[in-house]
């Protein structure tokens, strides 16, 4: 039995919300919508891009089963309460289909080099490792960075080109894609921002620009098991973005990640060394942490492997760890005990429900929902044998958490010892 593709009209009927942004120009009833082509300034000066739409058209209201587009409205995610057995929960009502994006005919122009890549979110924990790996392997790297008071000079020092743009402002995106072959999307919203601003609205705009401008490959980082937790806004948005990319017609690679080793340094290692409180939960959650350098290395191997095209891959570390096991390992390597403060999962759940009552704390509740999942009886790990075989990677080349933390504590303790010795040599007594 052939499965019928879910269209945006199905989303309208089921959820009663506007569809994602459409690259269509509305026509009178009875005529088919066609792609727009104008010569507005940000549609690029290249004649090969003359057919690009002058601006993204965003969905407006619905009228008699027909989309009435608005050029000024912004794409958005609507949160609504859906009755559930045993209580109510907040669900994301999102249309996850990109079939409404009309293919734009772009004339042949100057060929784009396969080595030209754009890294979105290049200043983040993963993004900076992707940039470094790309430069080491000889790629021409362009980094999309939001305008900021402290410029990302370290990216320029490494040899990358930095361009300023903001995913929350779609009109700034097209210029960053000129001459780009592959987009690597590492971006996520800042903690102080609403989750949907960057992770949904911004990503939809970026994906549609990539499609319209003929980007050859799109790499997207998602979260493991995001399809199993629709009650968590961030994970629901990640899953919907996956579907949006899959239906967009782009050549893509979607990579689901479990957890980064780098995050454990500030969460556990540093507080233990500074004899501060370490926060944990009483849940038996297990996470297979992976070094971001290994994530970056495997990403570029996958990009060069034709068998990985249009695949959904999961990258997981060699072993899944509980919070208590990580703390115990840090205590042993640091040579001192940790001051552990345990937060019961029930407290996180109650706090999340409380913050749902106030509009100004909805973003806090959304992030607590993600924390609640991470603190539940869940295993964030996946078998990697098939992935290693597909990519031609030896499992022994993947860094283990024990080795990563051992190297960190060895280096930091040596530096602290040297600083202490130097301090004693320069002491002056009166």
Short mmCIF file of C-alpha atoms in Angstrom, two decimals:
data_model
loop_
_atom_site.label_atom_id
_atom_site.label_comp_id
_atom_site.label_asym_id
_atom_site.label_seq_id
_atom_site.Cartn_x
_atom_site.Cartn_y
_atom_site.Cartn_z
CA UNK A 1 0.00 0.00 0.00
CA UNK A 2 1.44 3.34 -1.07
CA UNK A 3 1.61 5.91 1.71
CA UNK A 4 0.10 9.24 0.75
CA UNK A 5 2.42 12.18 1.36
CA UNK A 6 1.29 14.54 4.09
CA UNK A 7 0.65 17.94 2.59
CA UNK A 8 0.34 21.35 4.17
CA UNK A 9 -3.43 21.30 3.60
CA UNK A 10 -3.64 18.22 5.83
CA UNK A 11 -1.79 20.22 8.47
CA UNK A 12 -4.29 23.05 8.16
CA UNK A 13 -7.27 20.76 8.54
CA UNK A 14 -5.84 18.88 11.52
CA UNK A 15 -4.20 21.70 13.41
CA UNK A 16 -5.94 24.84 12.18
CA UNK A 17 -2.69 26.79 11.73
CA UNK A 18 -0.79 28.52 8.93
CA UNK A 19 1.65 26.39 6.97
CA UNK A 20 5.43 27.07 6.89
CA UNK A 21 6.68 29.90 4.66
CA UNK A 22 5.97 29.40 0.97
CA UNK A 23 8.05 30.59 -1.96
CA UNK A 24 4.89 31.16 -4.01
CA UNK A 25 3.08 34.13 -5.44
CA UNK A 26 -0.70 33.97 -4.94
CA UNK A 27 -2.81 33.99 -8.08
CA UNK A 28 -6.52 34.51 -8.66
CA UNK A 29 -8.74 31.51 -8.17
CA UNK A 30 -8.34 28.93 -10.92
CA UNK A 31 -4.71 29.82 -11.71
CA UNK A 32 -1.65 28.01 -10.43
CA UNK A 33 0.80 29.84 -8.17
CA UNK A 34 4.16 30.42 -9.81
CA UNK A 35 7.58 31.39 -8.48
CA UNK A 36 8.32 35.08 -8.34
CA UNK A 37 11.30 36.70 -10.05
CA UNK A 38 12.29 40.27 -9.36
CA UNK A 39 15.41 42.36 -9.39
CA UNK A 40 15.26 43.55 -5.80
CA UNK A 41 18.75 44.40 -4.39
CA UNK A 42 19.26 41.40 -2.13
CA UNK A 43 18.38 38.96 -4.94
CA UNK A 44 22.08 39.11 -5.91
CA UNK A 45 23.71 40.75 -8.88
CA UNK A 46 24.55 37.48 -10.62
CA UNK A 47 22.51 36.82 -13.75
CA UNK A 48 22.34 33.14 -12.77
CA UNK A 49 20.32 34.13 -9.72
CA UNK A 50 17.93 36.47 -11.51
CA UNK A 51 15.06 34.03 -11.04
CA UNK A 52 15.30 34.11 -7.26
CA UNK A 53 12.36 35.50 -5.31
CA UNK A 54 12.98 39.03 -4.08
CA UNK A 55 11.90 38.18 -0.58
CA UNK A 56 10.50 35.28 1.37
CA UNK A 57 6.73 35.20 1.38
CA UNK A 58 5.25 34.11 4.66
CA UNK A 59 1.90 32.52 5.33
CA UNK A 60 -0.95 34.74 6.36
CA UNK A 61 -4.51 33.74 7.02
CA UNK A 62 -6.51 30.94 5.45
CA UNK A 63 -9.58 31.55 3.34
CA UNK A 64 -11.83 28.75 2.12
CA UNK A 65 -9.06 26.16 2.07
CA UNK A 66 -6.72 28.47 0.15
CA UNK A 67 -3.53 30.07 1.46
CA UNK A 68 -3.59 33.86 1.38
CA UNK A 69 0.06 34.85 1.56
CA UNK A 70 1.41 37.88 3.32
CA UNK A 71 4.78 39.42 2.53
CA UNK A 72 5.11 40.98 5.94
CA UNK A 73 3.97 38.24 8.31
CA UNK A 74 6.66 36.11 9.91
CA UNK A 75 6.66 32.30 9.96
CA UNK A 76 5.71 31.06 13.37
CA UNK A 77 5.01 28.10 15.58
CA UNK A 78 1.75 28.11 17.47
CA UNK A 79 1.65 26.61 20.93
CA UNK A 80 -1.70 25.42 22.15
CA UNK A 81 -2.98 23.28 24.95
CA UNK A 82 -4.10 19.84 23.91
CA UNK A 83 -6.13 17.79 26.32
CA UNK A 84 -4.37 14.61 27.33
CA UNK A 85 -5.38 11.77 29.51
CA UNK A 86 -4.48 12.55 33.08
CA UNK A 87 -3.99 16.27 32.51
CA UNK A 88 -3.07 18.77 29.86
CA UNK A 89 0.14 19.34 28.05
CA UNK A 90 1.52 21.97 25.76
CA UNK A 91 2.08 20.72 22.22
CA UNK A 92 3.73 22.35 19.28
CA UNK A 93 1.35 22.65 16.39
CA UNK A 94 3.70 22.77 13.39
CA UNK A 95 3.25 21.89 9.77
CA UNK A 96 6.30 19.75 9.02
CA UNK A 97 6.02 19.51 5.25
CA UNK A 98 7.91 21.45 2.59
CA UNK A 99 6.08 20.29 -0.53
CA UNK A 100 4.61 23.77 -0.94
CA UNK A 101 8.05 25.10 -1.82
CA UNK A 102 7.97 25.53 -5.58
CA UNK A 103 11.17 24.59 -7.42
CA UNK A 104 12.76 27.70 -8.86
CA UNK A 105 14.37 27.46 -12.26
CA UNK A 106 17.87 28.90 -12.03
CA UNK A 107 19.96 29.35 -15.14
CA UNK A 108 23.42 27.80 -15.29
CA UNK A 109 26.10 30.16 -14.08
CA UNK A 110 29.63 29.90 -12.72
CA UNK A 111 30.14 26.42 -11.19
CA UNK A 112 30.49 26.37 -7.42
CA UNK A 113 33.50 24.61 -5.97
CA UNK A 114 32.58 21.55 -3.85
CA UNK A 115 35.02 22.77 -1.22
CA UNK A 116 33.08 25.98 -0.51
CA UNK A 117 31.01 25.56 2.66
CA UNK A 118 28.98 27.79 4.96
CA UNK A 119 28.97 26.95 8.67
CA UNK A 120 25.94 28.34 10.50
CA UNK A 121 26.47 28.66 14.25
CA UNK A 122 30.25 28.69 13.87
CA UNK A 123 30.96 30.16 17.33
CA UNK A 124 29.22 27.37 19.25
CA UNK A 125 30.74 24.32 20.93
CA UNK A 126 30.25 22.13 17.86
CA UNK A 127 30.42 24.85 15.22
CA UNK A 128 33.96 25.94 16.02
CA UNK A 129 35.19 22.32 15.80
CA UNK A 130 33.48 21.95 12.42
CA UNK A 131 35.24 25.11 11.22
CA UNK A 132 38.64 23.94 12.41
CA UNK A 133 38.22 20.50 10.85
CA UNK A 134 37.08 22.00 7.57
CA UNK A 135 40.08 24.33 7.41
CA UNK A 136 42.46 21.49 8.27
CA UNK A 137 41.02 19.45 5.40
CA UNK A 138 41.41 22.29 2.89
CA UNK A 139 37.86 23.59 2.60
CA UNK A 140 37.04 27.23 1.87
CA UNK A 141 35.06 28.09 4.99
CA UNK A 142 32.56 30.90 5.35
CA UNK A 143 31.02 31.42 8.79
CA UNK A 144 27.59 32.93 9.33
CA UNK A 145 27.76 34.88 12.58
CA UNK A 146 25.24 37.20 14.15
CA UNK A 147 26.38 40.81 14.61
CA UNK A 148 27.79 41.00 18.12
CA UNK A 149 29.72 43.40 20.35
CA UNK A 150 32.62 40.95 20.60
CA UNK A 151 33.44 39.95 16.99
CA UNK A 152 34.44 36.36 16.22
CA UNK A 153 38.05 37.28 15.44
CA UNK A 154 39.32 33.80 16.31
CA UNK A 155 37.52 32.43 13.22
CA UNK A 156 39.35 34.93 11.01
CA UNK A 157 42.62 34.10 12.72
CA UNK A 158 42.09 30.45 11.81
CA UNK A 159 41.61 31.40 8.15
CA UNK A 160 37.83 31.43 7.77
CA UNK A 161 35.73 34.18 6.22
CA UNK A 162 33.14 35.70 8.56
CA UNK A 163 29.86 37.17 7.29
CA UNK A 164 27.25 38.83 9.47
CA UNK A 165 23.65 37.63 9.24
CA UNK A 166 20.81 36.70 11.56
CA UNK A 167 18.46 33.75 11.08
CA UNK A 168 15.72 35.72 12.77
CA UNK A 169 16.00 38.27 9.91
CA UNK A 170 15.44 36.26 6.70
CA UNK A 171 16.40 39.17 4.45
CA UNK A 172 20.02 38.84 5.66
CA UNK A 173 20.37 35.18 4.64
CA UNK A 174 20.56 35.06 0.78
CA UNK A 175 23.78 37.08 0.49
CA UNK A 176 25.62 34.57 2.70
CA UNK A 177 24.77 31.68 0.33
CA UNK A 178 26.27 33.10 -2.87
CA UNK A 179 29.03 30.80 -4.14
CA UNK A 180 28.35 28.14 -1.48
CA UNK A 181 28.17 24.41 -2.25
CA UNK A 182 27.37 22.95 1.20
CA UNK A 183 25.64 24.37 4.26
CA UNK A 184 26.48 22.87 7.66
CA UNK A 185 23.83 23.92 10.15
CA UNK A 186 25.14 23.89 13.75
CA UNK A 187 23.01 26.79 14.97
CA UNK A 188 20.62 26.82 17.90
CA UNK A 189 18.95 29.59 19.84
CA UNK A 190 20.54 31.28 22.81
CA UNK A 191 19.14 30.44 26.28
CA UNK A 192 17.56 33.88 26.60
CA UNK A 193 15.71 33.57 23.26
CA UNK A 194 12.36 31.92 22.51
CA UNK A 195 13.12 28.47 21.16
CA UNK A 196 11.05 28.88 18.00
CA UNK A 197 12.76 32.13 16.86
CA UNK A 198 15.96 30.50 15.59
CA UNK A 199 15.29 26.78 15.78
CA UNK A 200 12.10 26.89 13.70
CA UNK A 201 11.45 30.25 12.04
CA UNK A 202 15.12 30.89 11.26
CA UNK A 203 15.76 27.33 10.05
CA UNK A 204 12.72 27.36 7.75
CA UNK A 205 13.96 30.59 6.16
CA UNK A 206 17.50 29.20 5.80
CA UNK A 207 16.32 25.92 4.23
CA UNK A 208 14.08 27.70 1.74
CA UNK A 209 16.86 30.10 0.76
CA UNK A 210 19.21 27.12 0.32
CA UNK A 211 16.68 25.42 -1.95
CA UNK A 212 15.99 28.56 -3.99
CA UNK A 213 19.70 29.29 -4.50
CA UNK A 214 20.64 25.76 -5.55
CA UNK A 215 22.73 24.68 -2.55
CA UNK A 216 24.08 21.20 -3.33
CA UNK A 217 24.14 19.71 0.16
CA UNK A 218 22.61 20.56 3.54
CA UNK A 219 23.92 19.07 6.79
CA UNK A 220 21.65 19.41 9.81
CA UNK A 221 22.40 18.46 13.43
CA UNK A 222 19.44 17.20 15.41
CA UNK A 223 18.80 15.45 18.75
CA UNK A 224 18.63 11.71 19.28
CA UNK A 225 15.10 10.42 19.95
CA UNK A 226 13.57 13.80 19.06
CA UNK A 227 10.70 11.99 17.33
CA UNK A 228 9.78 10.20 20.57
CA UNK A 229 9.21 13.31 22.71
CA UNK A 230 6.63 15.57 21.01
CA UNK A 231 5.80 17.06 24.42
CA UNK A 232 9.19 18.80 24.49
CA UNK A 233 9.14 21.93 22.26
CA UNK A 234 12.83 21.84 21.32
CA UNK A 235 12.71 18.16 20.36
CA UNK A 236 9.44 18.59 18.48
CA UNK A 237 10.93 21.47 16.51
CA UNK A 238 14.04 19.41 15.68
CA UNK A 239 11.87 16.56 14.43
CA UNK A 240 9.72 18.92 12.34
CA UNK A 241 12.83 20.52 10.87
CA UNK A 242 14.07 17.06 9.88
CA UNK A 243 10.83 16.41 7.99
CA UNK A 244 10.94 19.86 6.42
CA UNK A 245 14.44 19.18 5.06
CA UNK A 246 13.50 15.72 3.82
CA UNK A 247 10.54 17.12 1.89
CA UNK A 248 12.40 20.17 0.55
CA UNK A 249 14.15 18.36 -2.30
CA UNK A 250 17.63 19.25 -1.01
CA UNK A 251 20.43 16.71 -0.90
CA UNK A 252 20.86 16.40 2.85
CA UNK A 253 22.50 14.56 5.72
CA UNK A 254 20.72 14.65 9.08
CA UNK A 255 22.87 13.80 12.09
CA UNK A 256 21.28 13.13 15.46
CA UNK A 257 23.54 13.67 18.46
CA UNK A 258 23.30 12.33 22.01
CA UNK A 259 25.58 14.61 24.03
CA UNK A 260 28.92 16.47 23.96
CA UNK A 261 31.85 15.65 26.22
CA UNK A 262 32.81 19.33 26.26
CA UNK A 263 29.67 20.19 28.21
CA UNK A 264 30.80 18.04 31.13
CA UNK A 265 33.80 20.26 31.85
CA UNK A 266 31.78 23.23 33.05
CA UNK A 267 29.05 21.09 34.55
CA UNK A 268 31.16 18.71 36.64
CA UNK A 269 34.94 18.98 36.23
CA UNK A 270 35.42 22.68 37.02
CA UNK A 271 33.03 22.78 40.03
CA UNK A 272 34.79 19.76 41.54
CA UNK A 273 38.21 21.39 41.14
CA UNK A 274 36.88 24.63 42.63
CA UNK A 275 35.14 22.73 45.46
CA UNK A 276 31.74 24.08 44.45
CA UNK A 277 28.40 22.32 44.36
CA UNK A 278 27.74 19.90 41.54
CA UNK A 279 24.10 19.62 40.48
CA UNK A 280 22.62 16.30 39.49
CA UNK A 281 19.39 14.31 39.52
CA UNK A 282 18.27 11.03 40.98
CA UNK A 283 17.26 9.65 37.56
CA UNK A 284 19.09 6.75 35.86
CA UNK A 285 19.39 8.56 32.51
CA UNK A 286 22.27 7.28 30.40
CA UNK A 287 23.93 9.43 27.72
CA UNK A 288 26.57 8.32 25.21
CA UNK A 289 28.71 11.46 25.13
CA UNK A 290 30.91 12.13 22.08
CA UNK A 291 33.83 14.49 21.55
CA UNK A 292 32.85 17.33 19.22
CA UNK A 293 36.12 16.82 17.33
CA UNK A 294 34.99 13.29 16.49
CA UNK A 295 31.57 14.61 15.49
CA UNK A 296 33.22 17.07 13.09
CA UNK A 297 35.55 14.41 11.66
CA UNK A 298 32.71 11.94 11.03
CA UNK A 299 30.62 14.72 9.48
CA UNK A 300 33.15 15.41 6.74
CA UNK A 301 33.63 11.70 6.10
CA UNK A 302 29.87 11.42 5.63
CA UNK A 303 29.81 14.46 3.31
CA UNK A 304 32.32 12.80 0.99
CA UNK A 305 30.51 9.44 1.06
CA UNK A 306 27.81 9.14 -1.60
CA UNK A 307 26.16 6.33 0.36
CA UNK A 308 25.41 8.79 3.18
CA UNK A 309 23.37 11.09 0.93
CA UNK A 310 19.82 11.65 2.19
CA UNK A 311 20.52 9.53 5.27
CA UNK A 312 19.54 10.08 8.88
CA UNK A 313 22.55 9.10 11.00
CA UNK A 314 23.00 8.96 14.77
CA UNK A 315 26.39 9.68 16.32
CA UNK A 316 26.88 8.23 19.81
CA UNK A 317 29.90 7.71 22.03
CA UNK A 318 31.38 4.30 22.89
CA UNK A 319 29.44 4.04 26.16
CA UNK A 320 26.38 5.55 27.83
CA UNK A 321 26.95 7.14 31.26
CA UNK A 322 24.68 8.09 34.14
CA UNK A 323 25.18 11.39 35.97
CA UNK A 324 26.50 9.62 39.05
CA UNK A 325 29.01 7.62 37.01
CA UNK A 326 30.35 10.83 35.43
CA UNK A 327 30.68 12.50 38.84
CA UNK A 328 32.47 9.45 40.27
CA UNK A 329 34.89 9.44 37.33
CA UNK A 330 35.64 13.16 37.81
CA UNK A 331 36.21 12.64 41.55
CA UNK A 332 38.72 9.88 40.87
CA UNK A 333 40.64 11.84 38.26
CA UNK A 334 40.62 15.07 40.31
CA UNK A 335 41.65 13.27 43.50
CA UNK A 336 38.95 14.93 45.58
CA UNK A 337 35.31 14.43 46.52
CA UNK A 338 32.47 16.38 44.97
CA UNK A 339 29.84 18.36 46.84
CA UNK A 340 26.80 16.89 45.06
CA UNK A 341 23.37 18.56 45.27
CA UNK A 342 20.69 16.22 44.00
CA UNK A 343 17.55 17.66 42.42
CA UNK A 344 14.64 15.18 42.33
CA UNK A 345 12.95 14.82 38.95
CA UNK A 346 9.62 15.57 40.65
CA UNK A 347 10.90 19.08 41.47
CA UNK A 348 11.77 19.74 37.82
CA UNK A 349 8.35 18.49 36.77
CA UNK A 350 6.56 20.69 39.29
CA UNK A 351 8.61 23.75 38.34
CA UNK A 352 7.84 23.21 34.69
CA UNK A 353 4.10 22.99 35.34
CA UNK A 354 4.26 26.13 37.50
CA UNK A 355 6.05 28.19 34.84
CA UNK A 356 3.42 27.18 32.28
CA UNK A 357 0.86 29.37 34.05
CA UNK A 358 2.67 32.60 33.12
CA UNK A 359 3.28 33.84 29.61
CA UNK A 360 6.61 35.46 30.46
CA UNK A 361 7.97 32.14 31.78
CA UNK A 362 6.90 29.94 28.85
CA UNK A 363 10.45 29.80 27.46
CA UNK A 364 11.72 28.65 30.86
CA UNK A 365 9.07 25.94 30.89
CA UNK A 366 10.09 24.80 27.41
CA UNK A 367 13.72 24.36 28.47
CA UNK A 368 12.70 22.65 31.71
CA UNK A 369 10.74 20.19 29.58
CA UNK A 370 14.00 19.27 27.82
CA UNK A 371 15.78 19.01 31.19
CA UNK A 372 13.01 16.75 32.42
CA UNK A 373 13.56 14.36 29.51
CA UNK A 374 17.31 14.35 30.16
CA UNK A 375 16.54 13.56 33.80
CA UNK A 376 14.10 10.73 33.12
CA UNK A 377 14.70 7.01 32.77
CA UNK A 378 15.92 7.34 29.18
CA UNK A 379 18.95 6.07 27.29
CA UNK A 380 20.44 8.53 24.80
CA UNK A 381 22.57 6.11 22.84
CA UNK A 382 22.44 4.09 19.64
CA UNK A 383 24.39 1.21 18.08
CA UNK A 384 27.17 2.57 15.89
CA UNK A 385 28.35 -0.57 14.07
CA UNK A 386 26.36 0.11 10.89
CA UNK A 387 27.38 3.78 10.89
CA UNK A 388 31.06 2.90 11.28
CA UNK A 389 30.75 0.38 8.46
CA UNK A 390 28.96 2.88 6.20
CA UNK A 391 31.57 5.58 6.80
CA UNK A 392 34.56 3.24 6.87
CA UNK A 393 35.58 4.30 10.38
CA UNK A 394 37.34 2.21 13.02
CA UNK A 395 35.48 2.25 16.34
CA UNK A 396 38.81 2.38 18.17
CA UNK A 397 39.47 5.82 16.68
CA UNK A 398 36.55 7.32 18.63
CA UNK A 399 37.66 9.01 21.84
CA UNK A 400 36.18 7.57 25.04
CA UNK A 401 34.94 9.71 27.90
CA UNK A 402 37.52 8.24 30.28
CA UNK A 403 40.37 9.26 27.97
CA UNK A 404 38.89 12.71 27.34
CA UNK A 405 38.48 13.54 31.03
CA UNK A 406 41.83 11.98 31.91
CA UNK A 407 43.60 14.23 29.40
CA UNK A 408 41.72 17.27 30.73
CA UNK A 409 42.49 16.65 34.41
CA UNK A 410 46.12 15.74 33.66
CA UNK A 411 46.67 18.99 31.79
CA UNK A 412 44.74 21.24 34.17
CA UNK A 413 46.32 19.77 37.31
CA UNK A 414 49.79 20.17 35.78
CA UNK A 415 49.04 23.83 34.98
CA UNK A 416 47.70 24.43 38.50
CA UNK A 417 50.82 22.83 39.95
CA UNK A 418 53.08 25.02 37.80
CA UNK A 419 51.13 28.15 38.76
CA UNK A 420 51.37 27.25 42.43
CA UNK A 421 55.14 26.71 42.18
CA UNK A 422 55.56 29.98 40.30
CA UNK A 423 53.47 31.79 42.89
CA UNK A 424 55.72 30.55 45.69
CA UNK A 425 58.84 31.72 43.85
CA UNK A 426 57.48 35.26 43.49
CA UNK A 427 56.14 35.66 47.04
CA UNK A 428 57.56 38.72 48.82
CA UNK A 429 57.59 38.87 52.61
CA UNK A 430 58.05 42.04 54.65
#
